[in-house]
Structures are given as C-alpha cells and as structure tokens.
C-alpha positions as a printed Julia matrix, in Angstrom:
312×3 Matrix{Float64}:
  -6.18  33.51   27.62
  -8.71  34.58   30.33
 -10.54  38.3    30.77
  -7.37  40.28   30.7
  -4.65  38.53   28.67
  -4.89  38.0    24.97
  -4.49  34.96   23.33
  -1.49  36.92   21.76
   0.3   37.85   24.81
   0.18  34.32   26.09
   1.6   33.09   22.8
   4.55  35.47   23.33
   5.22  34.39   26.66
   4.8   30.56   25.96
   7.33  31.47   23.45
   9.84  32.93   25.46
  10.24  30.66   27.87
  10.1   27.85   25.74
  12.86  29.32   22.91
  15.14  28.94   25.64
  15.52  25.0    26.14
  14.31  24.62   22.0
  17.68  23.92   20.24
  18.54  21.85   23.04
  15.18  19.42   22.64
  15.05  19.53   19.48
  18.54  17.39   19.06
  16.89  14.69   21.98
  15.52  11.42   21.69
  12.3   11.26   21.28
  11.26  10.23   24.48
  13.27  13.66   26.01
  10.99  15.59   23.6
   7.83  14.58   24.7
   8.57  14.72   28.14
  10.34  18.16   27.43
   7.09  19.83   25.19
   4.63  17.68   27.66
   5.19  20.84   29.93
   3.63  23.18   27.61
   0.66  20.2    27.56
   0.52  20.85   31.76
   0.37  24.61   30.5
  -2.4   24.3    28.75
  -3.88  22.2    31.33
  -3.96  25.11   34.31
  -5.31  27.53   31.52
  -8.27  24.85   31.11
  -8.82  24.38   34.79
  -8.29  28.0    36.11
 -11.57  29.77   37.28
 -12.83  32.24   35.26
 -10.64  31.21   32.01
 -12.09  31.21   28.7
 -10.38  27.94   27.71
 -13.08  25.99   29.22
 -15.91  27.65   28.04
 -15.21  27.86   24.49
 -13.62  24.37   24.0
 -17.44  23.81   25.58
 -19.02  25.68   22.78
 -16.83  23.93   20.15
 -17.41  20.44   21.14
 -21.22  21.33   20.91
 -20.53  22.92   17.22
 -18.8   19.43   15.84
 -18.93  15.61   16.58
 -16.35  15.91   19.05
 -18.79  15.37   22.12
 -17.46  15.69   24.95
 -15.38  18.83   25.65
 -12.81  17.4    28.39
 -11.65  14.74   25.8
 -11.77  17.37   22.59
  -9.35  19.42   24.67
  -7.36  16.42   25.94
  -6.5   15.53   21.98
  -5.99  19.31   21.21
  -3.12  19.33   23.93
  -1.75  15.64   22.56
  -2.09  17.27   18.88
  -0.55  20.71   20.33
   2.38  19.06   21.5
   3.02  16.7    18.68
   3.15  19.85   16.36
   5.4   22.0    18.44
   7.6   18.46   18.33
   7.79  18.58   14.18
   7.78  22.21   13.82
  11.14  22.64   15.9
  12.71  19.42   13.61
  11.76  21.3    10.68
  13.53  24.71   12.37
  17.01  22.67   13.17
  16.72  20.98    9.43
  15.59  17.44   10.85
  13.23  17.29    7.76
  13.96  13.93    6.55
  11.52  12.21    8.85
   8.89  14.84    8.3
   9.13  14.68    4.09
   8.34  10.79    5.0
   5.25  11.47    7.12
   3.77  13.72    4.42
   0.41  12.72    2.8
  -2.34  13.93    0.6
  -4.84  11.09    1.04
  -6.77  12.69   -1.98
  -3.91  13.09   -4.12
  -5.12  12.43   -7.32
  -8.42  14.41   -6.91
  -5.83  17.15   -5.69
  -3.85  16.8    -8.81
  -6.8   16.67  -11.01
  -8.13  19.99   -9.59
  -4.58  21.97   -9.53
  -3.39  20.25  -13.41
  -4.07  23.17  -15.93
  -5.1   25.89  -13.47
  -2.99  27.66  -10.76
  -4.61  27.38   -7.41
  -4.98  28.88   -4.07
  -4.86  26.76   -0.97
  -6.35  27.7     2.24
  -6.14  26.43    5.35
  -7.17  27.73    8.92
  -3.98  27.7    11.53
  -3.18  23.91   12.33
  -1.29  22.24   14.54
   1.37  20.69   12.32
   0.65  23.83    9.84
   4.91  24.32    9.28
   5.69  20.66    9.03
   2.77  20.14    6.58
   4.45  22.78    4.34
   7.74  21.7     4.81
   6.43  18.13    3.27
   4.08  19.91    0.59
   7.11  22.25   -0.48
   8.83  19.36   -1.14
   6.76  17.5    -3.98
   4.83  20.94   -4.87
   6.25  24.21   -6.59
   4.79  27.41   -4.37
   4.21  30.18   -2.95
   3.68  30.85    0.63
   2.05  33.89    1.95
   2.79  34.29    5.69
   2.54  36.99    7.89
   5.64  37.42   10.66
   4.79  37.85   14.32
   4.94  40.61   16.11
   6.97  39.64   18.3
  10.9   40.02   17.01
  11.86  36.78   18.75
   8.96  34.96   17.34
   9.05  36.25   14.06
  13.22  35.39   13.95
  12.13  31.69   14.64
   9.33  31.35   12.23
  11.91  32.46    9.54
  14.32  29.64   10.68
  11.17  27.38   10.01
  10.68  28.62    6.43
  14.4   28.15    5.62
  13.82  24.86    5.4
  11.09  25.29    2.99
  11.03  24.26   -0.54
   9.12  27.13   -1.59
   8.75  30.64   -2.21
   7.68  32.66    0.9
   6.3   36.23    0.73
   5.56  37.97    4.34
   2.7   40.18    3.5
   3.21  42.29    7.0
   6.4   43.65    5.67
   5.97  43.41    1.58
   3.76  45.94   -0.39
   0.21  45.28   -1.31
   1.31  45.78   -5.09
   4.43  43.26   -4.59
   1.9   40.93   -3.41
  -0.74  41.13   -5.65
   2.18  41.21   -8.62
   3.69  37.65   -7.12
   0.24  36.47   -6.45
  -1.23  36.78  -10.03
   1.69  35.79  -11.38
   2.13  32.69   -9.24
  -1.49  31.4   -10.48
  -1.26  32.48  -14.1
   2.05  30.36  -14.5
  -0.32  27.41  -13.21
   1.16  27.27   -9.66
  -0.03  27.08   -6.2
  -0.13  30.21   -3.99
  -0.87  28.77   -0.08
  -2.63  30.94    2.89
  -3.55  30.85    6.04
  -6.29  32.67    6.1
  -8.56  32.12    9.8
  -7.89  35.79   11.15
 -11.08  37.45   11.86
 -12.74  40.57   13.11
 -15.5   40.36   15.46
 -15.81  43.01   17.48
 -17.43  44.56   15.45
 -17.2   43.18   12.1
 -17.38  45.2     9.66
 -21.0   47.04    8.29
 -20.56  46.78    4.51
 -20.13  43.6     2.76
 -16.74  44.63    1.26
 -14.43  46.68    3.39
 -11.89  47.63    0.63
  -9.16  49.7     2.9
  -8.49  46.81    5.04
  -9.48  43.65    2.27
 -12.18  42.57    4.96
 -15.27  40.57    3.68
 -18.46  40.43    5.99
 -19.27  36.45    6.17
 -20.66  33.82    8.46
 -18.84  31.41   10.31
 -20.18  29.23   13.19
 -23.86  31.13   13.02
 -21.98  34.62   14.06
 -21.02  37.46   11.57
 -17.11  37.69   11.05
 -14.82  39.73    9.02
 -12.31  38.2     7.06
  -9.71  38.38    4.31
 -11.22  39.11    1.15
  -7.99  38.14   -0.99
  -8.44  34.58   -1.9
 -11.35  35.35   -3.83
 -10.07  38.6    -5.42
  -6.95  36.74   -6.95
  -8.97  34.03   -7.74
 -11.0   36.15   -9.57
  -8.54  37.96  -11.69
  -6.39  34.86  -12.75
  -9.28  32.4   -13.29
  -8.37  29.56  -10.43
  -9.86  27.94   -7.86
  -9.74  28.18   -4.32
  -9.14  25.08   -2.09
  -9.45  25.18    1.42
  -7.99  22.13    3.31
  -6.72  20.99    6.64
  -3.6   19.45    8.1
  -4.45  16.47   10.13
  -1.85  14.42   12.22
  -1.21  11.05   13.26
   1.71   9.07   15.05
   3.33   8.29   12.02
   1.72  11.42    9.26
   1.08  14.45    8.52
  -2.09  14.77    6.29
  -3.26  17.38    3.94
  -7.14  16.93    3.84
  -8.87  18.78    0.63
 -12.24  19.99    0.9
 -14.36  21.13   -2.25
 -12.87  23.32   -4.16
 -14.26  26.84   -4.74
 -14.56  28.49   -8.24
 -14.52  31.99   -7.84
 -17.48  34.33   -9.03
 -17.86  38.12   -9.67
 -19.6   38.36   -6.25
 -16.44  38.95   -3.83
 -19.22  37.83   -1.06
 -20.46  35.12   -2.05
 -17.37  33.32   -3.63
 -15.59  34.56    0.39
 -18.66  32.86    1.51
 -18.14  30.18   -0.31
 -14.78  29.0     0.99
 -14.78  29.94    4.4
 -17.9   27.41    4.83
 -15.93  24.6     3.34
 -13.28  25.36    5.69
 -15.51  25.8     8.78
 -16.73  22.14    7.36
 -13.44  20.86    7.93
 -13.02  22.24   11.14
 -15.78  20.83   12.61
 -14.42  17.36   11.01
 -10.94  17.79   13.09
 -11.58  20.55   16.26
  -8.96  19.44   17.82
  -5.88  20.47   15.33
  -7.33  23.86   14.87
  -4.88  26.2    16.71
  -6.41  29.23   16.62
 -10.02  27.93   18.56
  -8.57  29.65   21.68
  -8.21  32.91   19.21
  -9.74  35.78   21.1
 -12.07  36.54   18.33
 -13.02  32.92   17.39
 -13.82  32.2    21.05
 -15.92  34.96   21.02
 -17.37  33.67   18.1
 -18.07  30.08   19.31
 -19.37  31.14   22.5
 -21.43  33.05   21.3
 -23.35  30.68   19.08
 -23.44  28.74   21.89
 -25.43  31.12   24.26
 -27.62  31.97   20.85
C-alpha cells in the first residue's frame, strides 16, 4: 500500500496468508473469529502507522472530503467495518447463510420496489465491506444477475467462486465471458424486468482518458471527488438500450444488519456522459455518507484521486 507495493499485491498477500487458517475460523465461535480476523485489523494498523505509507495520507484526504472528521477515528471504524465483513463473507463461503439472510435490510424497501416494479434495473454499488454478504441476502428475496469480475489471482478468484455458490442468483464473470455474451444476458436480464447488479468503482487515473467516450476499453471521462477519472461506461449504455434505470446504492453494516442504502435513481439519456455522470455523483454522495465501508478508498487510483483534491 505504500510507494512500491500496489494495493493489489497487498490484497494477494493478505489473502494468502489468511486462506490458510479461513475454513478453520470460519466454523468458531464468535468470539474465536474476532479475535482470529482482529489480526488482519493490527495489519491494517502498521500499514496506517508506517512512515512514508499512503494509508495515512489519503484516509486524511477522505475524512476532509465527508463528515467523517477526524481521520484517526474514520480509519479506526474502517478497520472495525473491515473485519466485520471479512467475518460474514467467509460464513457466506462455508454456507453459514442463515444468520446473514436474517441481517439483510433495505431500509427503503418500498421506494426500492416502487422504482424496480415495471422496469428492469441496474444496481450499482462501489466495493463495500459486507459487499458478498449483502448479495447473498439480496439474492435471496430478489431474482438477478450479478456481474463480477474474478481476481487475478487463481487462489483468490477460486474463493470468490465458493462465495457466489451460495448465491441465489445468476452470476456472469465479465473477465472470462465475451463482451457479446454479456451484453446478450445484460439486455435480456432488464427487458424481462429484472435486476442486473455491478460493482462498478474501478477507475483510471493516470491518465484518464482524453475523449469523453473511450469505446475500445468502455471508459467514460467523469468527475469524482473534484479530479477527472475514467470509468465504466456500461451502466449507462444498457440502460440506454433497454429503457431502465440505474440505481446506485451502498451496503452499510451494523452489529446485528446488513443494509442496502438506495440513492436516487438515474434515468438514462442519449448522452453516455452525462447519464455516467449522473450516477457516479450519486454514488460518490453515498460515499461520503459512509467512508468508512468503502473498500476500495485505499485503491491506488482512488487514493490518488483523494489526495489529490486534497493538495488542490
């Protein structure tokens, strides 16, 4: 996470040494498990405290771009949150899902089923803390389709497919499918009046790209955070073409649930741009209303991003 290791290459080697003692947590009490994934807390901790990391600095810069305040305490409740998601996602992966289908709540519900009642949709959501667990719970009351994209990583990527096992739903892994297969389940997802859900906060900053629409690698110029980004430009393409509305939202976690938060929803317009736009501020809203489940703020491009803003 500092000058010369990736936010990636740390994943992968939190990952590795933690697969090892996983199946064995994951069947303790649930004191064991906290005191088991607190270590990956203490991990966290040395990143924050090491001189010259980048952890410090940009959970600096985020706690001056939301109401979080102070930045030691926004990164003390991104560790708690950190941990208490790595806790639900590895119940989920050993089919514990009982107590997680309990926890799940849309506290909007109605508004959510008003929006999503005639029209397919597509959900958004930045990468969360209880992300996995959240779908697990949605998948369960909600017909879908999930697009995710496998890690790198083989021994990663083997245990996020243990995790969608034990999903209700549909899951399409757009690093391995064809762009046409894709597109084909996508459209045909929404027309049938279902929900097609994506997690869609990977960015390019360095640089982003020079045209507005970047068509051989589906990457929209936007704004996020006062800095110029590149994103996916999917979301509002399908939208488009089958007529629905885009929702982003955000999975928010508490002792006892696991909340999907829905933000405005988006109606897509012919301008790929603005309707991209469009939706990636509503989620960037909803970040900055819950910094500290958002995963991916110690992304090496969104810590570029925040940090940046924050020397601007």
């Amino acid at each position: 996470m500092g000058n010369k290791t990736s936010f990636t290459t740390t994943k992968d080697r939190v990952w590795s040494a933690y697969a090892v003692l996983a199946g064995w947590l994951a069947r303790q009490p649930q004191l064991v498990r906290k005191l088991g994934y607190s270590l990956f807390g203490l991990a966290l901790w040395i990143a924050y405290l090491l001189p010259g990391n980048l952890v410090r600095p940009t959970f600096a810069a985020l706690a001056k771009q939301t109401k979080a305040g102070n930045a030691l305490r926004l990164f003390a409740r991104y560790v708690r949150e950190f941990c208490r998601g790595i806790d639900r996602l590895e119940q989920v992966r050993h089919g514990r899902t009982d107590a997680i289908d309990r926890m799940f709540r849309i506290p909007e519900e109605q508004r959510f089923r008003t929006i999503t009642a005639e029209r397919g949709c597509i959900l958004v959501l930045p990468h969360t803390q209880a992300g996995f667990p959240m779908g697990r719970g949605f998948s369960a009351r909600y017909p879908l389709l999930a697009l995710v994209r496998s890690a790198t990583d083989k021994r990663r990527a083997a245990a996020e497919w243990e995790v969608y096992q034990h999903l209700d739903a549909e899951v399409l892994d757009v690093r391995v499918e064809q762009q046409t297969t894709v597109a084909r389940k996508v459209l045909g997802t929404l027309r049938q009046g279902k929900l097609v859900l994506g997690v869609v906060d990977r960015i390019r900053t360095a640089p982003p790209p020079e045209a507005p629409v970047d068509p051989s690698t589906d990457t929209v110029r936007a704004t996020a955070f006062g800095q110029p980004v590149g994103i996916t430009g999917w979301p509002a393409r399908f939208a488009r073409k089958a007529g629905a509305p885009i929702l982003p939202a955000m999975v928010v976690q508490t002792k006892d649930a696991i909340s999907l938060q829905i933000g405005a929803a988006i109606e897509p317009g012919v301008d790929l741009v603005a309707t991209t736009q469009a939706w990636l501020a509503e989620m960037e809203r909803l970040i900055r209303e819950y910094p500290e489940e958002w995963t991916f703020a110690l992304d090496k491009h969104w810590s570029r991003v925040l940090r940046a803003d924050a020397d601007s």
